[in-house]
XYZ file of C-alpha atoms in Angstrom:
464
model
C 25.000 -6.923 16.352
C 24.861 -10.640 17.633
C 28.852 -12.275 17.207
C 29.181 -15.950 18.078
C 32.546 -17.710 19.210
C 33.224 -20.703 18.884
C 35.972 -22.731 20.429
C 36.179 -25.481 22.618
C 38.327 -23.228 25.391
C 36.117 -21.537 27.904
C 39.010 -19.134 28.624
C 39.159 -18.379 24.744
C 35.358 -17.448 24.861
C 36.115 -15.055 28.308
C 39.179 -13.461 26.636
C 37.623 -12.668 22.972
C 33.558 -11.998 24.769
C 35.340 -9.433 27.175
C 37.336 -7.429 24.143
C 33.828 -7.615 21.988
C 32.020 -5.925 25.114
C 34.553 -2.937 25.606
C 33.981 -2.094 21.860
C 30.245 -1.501 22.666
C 30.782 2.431 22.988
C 31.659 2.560 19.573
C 29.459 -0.106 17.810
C 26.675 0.203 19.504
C 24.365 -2.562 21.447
C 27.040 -6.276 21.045
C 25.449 -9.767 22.142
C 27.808 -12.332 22.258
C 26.965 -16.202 22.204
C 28.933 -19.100 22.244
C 29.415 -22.619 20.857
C 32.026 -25.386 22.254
C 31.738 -27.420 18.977
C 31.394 -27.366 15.317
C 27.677 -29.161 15.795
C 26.851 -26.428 18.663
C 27.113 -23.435 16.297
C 25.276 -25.241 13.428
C 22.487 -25.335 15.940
C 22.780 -21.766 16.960
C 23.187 -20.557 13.518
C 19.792 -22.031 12.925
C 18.406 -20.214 15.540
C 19.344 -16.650 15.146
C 21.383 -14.369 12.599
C 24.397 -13.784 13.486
C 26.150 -10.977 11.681
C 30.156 -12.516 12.247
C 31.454 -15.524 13.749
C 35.099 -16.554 15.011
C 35.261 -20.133 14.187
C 38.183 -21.995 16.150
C 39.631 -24.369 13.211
C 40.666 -27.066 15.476
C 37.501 -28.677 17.539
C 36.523 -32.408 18.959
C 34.156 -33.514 15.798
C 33.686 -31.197 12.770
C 36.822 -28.835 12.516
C 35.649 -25.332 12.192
C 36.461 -25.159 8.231
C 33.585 -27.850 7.795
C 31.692 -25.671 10.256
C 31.816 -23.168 9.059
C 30.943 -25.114 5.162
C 27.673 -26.183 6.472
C 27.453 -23.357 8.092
C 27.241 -20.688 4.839
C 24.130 -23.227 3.786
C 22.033 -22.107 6.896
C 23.201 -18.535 7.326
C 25.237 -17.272 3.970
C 25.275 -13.847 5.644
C 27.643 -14.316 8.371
C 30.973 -12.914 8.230
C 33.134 -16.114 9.384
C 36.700 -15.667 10.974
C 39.127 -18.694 11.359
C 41.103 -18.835 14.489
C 44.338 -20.631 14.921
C 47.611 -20.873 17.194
C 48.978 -22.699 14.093
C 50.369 -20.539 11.249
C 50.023 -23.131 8.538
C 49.868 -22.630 5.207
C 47.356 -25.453 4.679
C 45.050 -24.342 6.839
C 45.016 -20.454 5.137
C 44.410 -22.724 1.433
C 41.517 -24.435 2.663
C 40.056 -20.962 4.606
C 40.509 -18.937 1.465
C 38.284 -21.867 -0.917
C 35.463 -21.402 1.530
C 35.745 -17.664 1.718
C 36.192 -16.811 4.998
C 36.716 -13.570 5.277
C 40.295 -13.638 7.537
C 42.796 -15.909 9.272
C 43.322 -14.672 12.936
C 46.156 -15.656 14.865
C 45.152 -16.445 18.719
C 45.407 -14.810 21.036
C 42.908 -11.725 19.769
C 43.848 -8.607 20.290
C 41.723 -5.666 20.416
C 42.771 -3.894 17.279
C 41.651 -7.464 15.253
C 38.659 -7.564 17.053
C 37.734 -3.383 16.181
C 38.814 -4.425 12.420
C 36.311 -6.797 12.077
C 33.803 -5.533 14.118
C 33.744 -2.781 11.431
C 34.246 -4.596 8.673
C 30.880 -6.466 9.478
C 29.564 -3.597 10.313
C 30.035 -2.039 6.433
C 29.449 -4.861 5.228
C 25.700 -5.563 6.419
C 25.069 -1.953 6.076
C 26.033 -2.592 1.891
C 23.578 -5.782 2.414
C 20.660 -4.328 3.837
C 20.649 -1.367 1.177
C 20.802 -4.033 -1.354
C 18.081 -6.115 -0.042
C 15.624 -3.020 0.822
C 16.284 -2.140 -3.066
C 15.194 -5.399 -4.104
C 12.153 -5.805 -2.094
C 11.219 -1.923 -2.320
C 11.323 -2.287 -6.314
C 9.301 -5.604 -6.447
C 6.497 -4.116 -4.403
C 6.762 -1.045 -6.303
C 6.235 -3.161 -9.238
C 3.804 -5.320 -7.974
C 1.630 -1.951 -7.170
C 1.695 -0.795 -10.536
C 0.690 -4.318 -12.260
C 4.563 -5.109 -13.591
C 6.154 -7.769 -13.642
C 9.285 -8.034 -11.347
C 11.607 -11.004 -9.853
C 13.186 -11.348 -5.976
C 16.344 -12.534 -7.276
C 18.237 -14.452 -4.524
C 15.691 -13.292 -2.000
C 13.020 -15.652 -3.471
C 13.731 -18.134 -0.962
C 12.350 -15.317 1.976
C 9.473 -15.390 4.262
C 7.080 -12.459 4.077
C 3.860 -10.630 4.805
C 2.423 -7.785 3.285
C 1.000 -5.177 6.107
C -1.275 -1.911 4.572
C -1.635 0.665 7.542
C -5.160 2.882 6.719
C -5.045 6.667 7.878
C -8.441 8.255 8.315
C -7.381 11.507 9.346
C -6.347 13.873 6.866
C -4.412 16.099 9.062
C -2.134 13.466 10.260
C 1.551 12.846 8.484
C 1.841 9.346 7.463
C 5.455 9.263 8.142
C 4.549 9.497 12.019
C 3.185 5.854 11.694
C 6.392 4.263 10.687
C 8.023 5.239 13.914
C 6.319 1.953 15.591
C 7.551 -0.092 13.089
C 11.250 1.074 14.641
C 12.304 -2.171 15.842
C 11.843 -3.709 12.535
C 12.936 -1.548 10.558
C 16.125 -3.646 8.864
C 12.926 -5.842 7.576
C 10.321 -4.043 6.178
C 10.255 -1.782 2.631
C 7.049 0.817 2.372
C 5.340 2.490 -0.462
C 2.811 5.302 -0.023
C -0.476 5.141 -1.881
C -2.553 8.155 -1.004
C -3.464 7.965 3.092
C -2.228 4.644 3.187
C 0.950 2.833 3.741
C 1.841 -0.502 2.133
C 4.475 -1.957 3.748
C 6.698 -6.011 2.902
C 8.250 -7.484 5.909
C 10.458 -10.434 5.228
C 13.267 -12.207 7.150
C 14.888 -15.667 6.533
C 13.490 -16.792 9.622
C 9.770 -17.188 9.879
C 9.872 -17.017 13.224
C 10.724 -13.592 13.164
C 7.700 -12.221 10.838
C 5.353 -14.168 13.277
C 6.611 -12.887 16.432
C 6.375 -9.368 14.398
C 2.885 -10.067 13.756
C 2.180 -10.721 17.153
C 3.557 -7.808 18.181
C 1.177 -5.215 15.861
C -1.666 -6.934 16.545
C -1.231 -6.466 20.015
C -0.481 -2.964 20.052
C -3.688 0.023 20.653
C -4.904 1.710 17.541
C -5.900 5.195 17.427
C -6.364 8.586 15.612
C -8.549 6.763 13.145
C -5.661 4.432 12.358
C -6.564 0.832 10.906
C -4.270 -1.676 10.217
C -4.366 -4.780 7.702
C -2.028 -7.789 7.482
C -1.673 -10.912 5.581
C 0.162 -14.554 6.611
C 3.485 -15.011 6.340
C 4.034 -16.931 3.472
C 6.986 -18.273 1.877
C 5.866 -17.865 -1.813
C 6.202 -14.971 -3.446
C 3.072 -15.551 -6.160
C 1.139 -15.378 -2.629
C 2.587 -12.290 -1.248
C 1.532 -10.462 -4.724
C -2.260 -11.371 -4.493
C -1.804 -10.607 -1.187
C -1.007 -7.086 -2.164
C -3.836 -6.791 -4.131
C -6.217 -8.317 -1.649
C -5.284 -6.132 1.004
C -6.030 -2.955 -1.485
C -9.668 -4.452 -1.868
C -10.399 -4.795 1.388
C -9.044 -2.213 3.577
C -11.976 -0.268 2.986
C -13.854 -2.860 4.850
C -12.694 -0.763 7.816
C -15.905 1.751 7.033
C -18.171 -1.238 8.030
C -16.199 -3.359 10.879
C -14.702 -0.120 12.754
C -11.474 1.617 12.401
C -8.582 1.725 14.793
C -8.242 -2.093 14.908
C -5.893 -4.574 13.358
C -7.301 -6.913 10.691
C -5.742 -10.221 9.396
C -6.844 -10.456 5.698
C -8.308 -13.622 5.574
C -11.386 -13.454 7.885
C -11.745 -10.304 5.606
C -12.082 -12.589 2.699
C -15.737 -13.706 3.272
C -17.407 -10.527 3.250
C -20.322 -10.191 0.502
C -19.430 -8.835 -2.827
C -22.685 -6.259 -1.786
C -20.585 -4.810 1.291
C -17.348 -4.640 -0.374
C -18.340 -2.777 -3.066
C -20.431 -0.450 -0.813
C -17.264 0.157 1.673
C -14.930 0.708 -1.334
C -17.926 3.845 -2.630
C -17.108 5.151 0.868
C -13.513 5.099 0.605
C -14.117 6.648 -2.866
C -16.002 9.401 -1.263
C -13.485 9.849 1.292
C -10.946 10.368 -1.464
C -12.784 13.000 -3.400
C -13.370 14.548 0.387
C -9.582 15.025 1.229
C -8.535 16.001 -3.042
C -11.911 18.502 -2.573
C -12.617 17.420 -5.679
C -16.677 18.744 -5.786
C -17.582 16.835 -8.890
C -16.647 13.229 -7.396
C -17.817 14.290 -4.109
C -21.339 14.847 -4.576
C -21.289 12.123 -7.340
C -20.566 9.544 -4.587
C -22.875 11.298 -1.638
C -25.275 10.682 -4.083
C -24.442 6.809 -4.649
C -23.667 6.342 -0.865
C -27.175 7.985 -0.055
C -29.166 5.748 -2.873
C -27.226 2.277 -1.377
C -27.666 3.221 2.118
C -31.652 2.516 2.173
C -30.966 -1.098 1.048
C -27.914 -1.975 2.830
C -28.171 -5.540 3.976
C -27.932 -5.140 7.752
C -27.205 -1.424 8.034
C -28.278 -0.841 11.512
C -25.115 -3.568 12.328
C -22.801 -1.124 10.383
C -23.933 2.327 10.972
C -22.308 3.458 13.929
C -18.419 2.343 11.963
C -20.293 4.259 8.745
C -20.915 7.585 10.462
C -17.661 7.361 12.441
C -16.129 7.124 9.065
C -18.287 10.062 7.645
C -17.443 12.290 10.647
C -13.437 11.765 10.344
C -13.231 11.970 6.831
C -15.350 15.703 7.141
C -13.570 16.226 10.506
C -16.912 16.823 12.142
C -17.650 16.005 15.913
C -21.491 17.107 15.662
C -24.046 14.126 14.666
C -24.187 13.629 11.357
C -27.620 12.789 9.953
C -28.977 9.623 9.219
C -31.769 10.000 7.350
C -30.366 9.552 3.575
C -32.715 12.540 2.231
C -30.908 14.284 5.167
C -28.053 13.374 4.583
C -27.711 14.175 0.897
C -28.245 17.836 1.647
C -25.585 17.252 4.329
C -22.907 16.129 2.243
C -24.389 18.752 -0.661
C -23.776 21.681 2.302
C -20.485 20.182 3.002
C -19.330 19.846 -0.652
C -20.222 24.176 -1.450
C -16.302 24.700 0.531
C -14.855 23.028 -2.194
C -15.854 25.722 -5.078
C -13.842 28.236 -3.401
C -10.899 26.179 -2.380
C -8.250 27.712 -5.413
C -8.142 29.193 -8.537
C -7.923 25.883 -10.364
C -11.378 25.237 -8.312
C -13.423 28.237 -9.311
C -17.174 27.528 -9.941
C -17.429 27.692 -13.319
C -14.542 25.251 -14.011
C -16.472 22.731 -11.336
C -19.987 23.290 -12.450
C -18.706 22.003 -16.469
C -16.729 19.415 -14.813
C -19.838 18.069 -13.426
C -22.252 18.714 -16.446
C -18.766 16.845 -18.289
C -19.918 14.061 -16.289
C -23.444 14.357 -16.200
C -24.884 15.207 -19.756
C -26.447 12.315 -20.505
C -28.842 12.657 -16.816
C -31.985 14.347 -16.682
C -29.531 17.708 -16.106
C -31.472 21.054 -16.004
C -30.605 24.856 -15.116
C -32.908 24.213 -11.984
C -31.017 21.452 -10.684
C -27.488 22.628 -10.956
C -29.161 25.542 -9.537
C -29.814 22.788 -6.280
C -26.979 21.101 -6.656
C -24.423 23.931 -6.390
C -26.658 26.428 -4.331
C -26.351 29.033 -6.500
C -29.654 31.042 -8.408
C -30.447 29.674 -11.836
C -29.745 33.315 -13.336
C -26.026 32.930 -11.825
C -25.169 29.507 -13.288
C -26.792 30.709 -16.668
C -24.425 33.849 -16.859
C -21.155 31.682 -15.806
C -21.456 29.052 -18.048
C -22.026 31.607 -20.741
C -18.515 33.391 -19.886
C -16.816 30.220 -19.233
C -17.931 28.234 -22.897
C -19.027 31.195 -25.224
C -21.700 29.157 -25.834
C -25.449 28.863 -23.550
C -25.887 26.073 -21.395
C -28.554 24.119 -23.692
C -26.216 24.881 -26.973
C -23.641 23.086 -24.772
C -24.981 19.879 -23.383
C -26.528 19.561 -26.549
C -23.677 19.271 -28.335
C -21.958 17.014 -25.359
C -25.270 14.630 -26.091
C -25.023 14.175 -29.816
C -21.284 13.418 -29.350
C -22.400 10.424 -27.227
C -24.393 9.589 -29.482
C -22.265 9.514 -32.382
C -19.973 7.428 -30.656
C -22.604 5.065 -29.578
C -23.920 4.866 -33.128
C -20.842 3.717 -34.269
C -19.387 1.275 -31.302
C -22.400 -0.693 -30.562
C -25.274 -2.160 -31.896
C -27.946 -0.958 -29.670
C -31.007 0.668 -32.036
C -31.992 4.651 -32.466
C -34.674 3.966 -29.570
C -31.765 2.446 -26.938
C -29.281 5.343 -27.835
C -31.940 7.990 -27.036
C -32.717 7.035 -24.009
C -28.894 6.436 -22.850
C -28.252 10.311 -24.171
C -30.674 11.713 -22.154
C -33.765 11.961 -24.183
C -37.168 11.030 -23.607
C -38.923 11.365 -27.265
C -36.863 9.763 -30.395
C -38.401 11.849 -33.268
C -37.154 14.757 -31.239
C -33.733 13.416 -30.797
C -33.729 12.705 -34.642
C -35.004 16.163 -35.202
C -31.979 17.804 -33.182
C -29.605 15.250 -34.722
C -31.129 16.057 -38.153
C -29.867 19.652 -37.067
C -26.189 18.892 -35.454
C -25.356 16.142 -38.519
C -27.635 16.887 -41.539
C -29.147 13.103 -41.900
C -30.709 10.681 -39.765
C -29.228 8.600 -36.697
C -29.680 5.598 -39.342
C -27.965 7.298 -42.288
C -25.052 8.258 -40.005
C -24.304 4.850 -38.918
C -24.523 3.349 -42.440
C -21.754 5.872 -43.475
C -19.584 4.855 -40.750
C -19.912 1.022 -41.648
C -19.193 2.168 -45.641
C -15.746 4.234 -44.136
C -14.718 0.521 -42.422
């Protein structure tokens, strides 16, 4: 708790600096500072927060009542004390218009000093939990694309700080415990293995010498961290937020375990970005075992990898990201028709993680997803690793239905909807269902609707 006294008798400052100090058991970590003037403690309340002040009431120059006036306008937080050998009535008139919180009689005695020493000490507590509200639910807002307001902490200096885990087996929580020394200034929000974190302060100074500070500090246990400028506007610190969602994943190509400022990050080619967010993506799918998005993106990753401007730059950071996402220490192929089967090997745990995961559920998920691919019995047979026969049999059980009776009818629902949304012709829609020949497409949709792909979209226009 920083206290400043001011008063323009050095034995004063002694007397009230040596009752603060013995209370130090109780409160905590006191620094005490001093001013001999009214224009001495404007300048130190300009230079540091101070969470009380006793103001003397009669100094050389300003009094301490138009001290301590100017003084709310630079630090409106402060808890200010008047102190007086004169029990005037005036003097307790004019203290109570500006607010100050008491009127102390010198000499101080410890019990005064112990009363307000706790008094400050509830009432920053009731400040802080107001402010970390008010921050916590604009960024809260901010993540979820609503619109919010500061209030009377528009006028704040900020960054906006995302911390990237890459291990899946360690606690996020554990991160914040470096942020320790800050933690009256900062308000975090978890979105899946990362943290997003708002520092702000009144002081600038403060969120730069914070800044300083993280960026010095080691990174490790595939920890990455991102941060913007401080900034004084808070339109800034939003698209801050959502730049520093974009472009975390640029960690996949530039290394983890290092501390980024956001706007070298900026400059990247669209090309990268989008193939560093895939990987991030893929990473997600890894740690939710979810099999379906998992192979989908091995197989996207695999394609874009053979014409990745500049890969051999990248690849190390890529297959360091690969290898901590699967938690694998062994080399990890590089050849992408290697790879693929890799990732396809990798992916086979995921069938058998739960209940809610069993095959058949996974393999319809995927076909869900799929239909409209050249999708066969053979290659969900390769995909999934299990015999042709098997998959035949599951999907039976699972839909009641066989497995061509099934993405046929998946097909002609796509193409119903297409018929009927867009204008592309008979010819267009067939191909983007999955067929090769039109007059057989008619001929099954002949079968599924009773008319033609034409007659079914004039019907729908007649309905409008």
């Amino acid at each position: 708790m920083n206290i400043l006294v001011i008063d323009d008798e050095p034995l004063i400052h002694i007397s009230i600096e040596k009752l603060i100090l013995s209370c130090q058991d109780a409160f905590g970590p006191l620094e005490v500072f001093h001013a001999y003037t009214g224009a001495q403690m404007l300048s130190q309340l300009k230079e540091r927060n101070f969470h009380l002040a006793y103001v003397d009431i009669k100094m050389p120059g300003l009094t301490g009542l138009e001290a301590i006036r100017l003084g709310r306008e630079i630090s409106p937080d402060t808890r200010y004390y008047i102190m007086t050998g004169f029990n005037e009535f005036e003097y307790a008139k004019q203290a109570i218009k500006l607010k100050v919180e008491d009127y102390l009689m010198k000499p101080l005695d410890l019990k005064t000093i112990q009363e307000t020493l706790r008094a400050a000490e509830a009432a920053e507590a009731a400040r802080l939990r107001e402010q970390k509200t008010v921050f916590r639910n604009w960024l809260e807002s901010v993540i979820n694309r609503r619109e919010s307001s500061l209030g009377k902490y528009t006028g704040y200096y900020g960054f906006v700080m995302l911390i990237a885990i890459d291990n899946s087996s360690l606690p996020p929580e554990s991160l914040l415990e470096m942020l320790n020394p800050y933690q009256d200034c900062f308000v975090s929000s978890f979105t899946g293995n990362q943290i997003l974190l708002l520092c702000f302060s009144r002081n600038s100074n403060d969120l730069h010498r914070m800044l300083m500070d993280l960026s010095a500090q080691t990174y490790t246990g595939k920890v990455s961290c991102f941060a913007s400028s401080v900034t004084g506007q808070t339109k800034e610190l939003k698209n801050d937020v959502s730049l520093l969602l974009e472009h975390s994943c640029l960690r996949v190509l530039y290394g983890m375990e290092k501390f980024y400022y956001l706007n070298p990050l900026l400059a990247c080619p669209p090309e990268l970005l989008q193939f560093a967010s895939l990987c991030v993506q893929w990473q997600t799918a890894c740690f939710q075992k979810d099999y379906g998005r998992f192979t989908n993106c091995s197989e996207l990753i695999c394609r874009r990898l053979e014409h990745l401007k500049d890969r051999e730059k990248y690849e190390q950071n890529i297959f360091s990201f690969f290898a901590a996402a699967l938690r694998r220490e062994e080399p990890i192929p590089s050849q992408t028709d290697s790879l693929g089967k890799y990732f396809r090997e990798y992916a086979k745990q995921f069938l058998h993680v739960s209940e809610d995961s069993r095959p058949a559920q996974t393999i319809v998920r995927y076909i869900n997803e799929h239909c409209c691919e050249d999708l066969s019995i053979a290659s969900l047979s390769e995909q999934f690793g299990f015999s042709a026969n098997y998959i035949s049999n599951l999907l039976k059980q699972e839909l009641g239905i066989s497995y061509n009776k099934y993405i046929s009818q998946l097909r002609m629902n796509r193409a119903k909807e297409l018929l009927l949304s867009t204008s592309q012709s008979v010819k267009e829609i067939t191909a983007a269902c999955g067929y090769y020949s039109q007059s057989h497409f008619t001929k099954l949709f002949i079968e599924h609707e009773g008319c033609t792909p034409t007659e079914f979209r004039r019907r729908g226009s007649d309905r409008k």
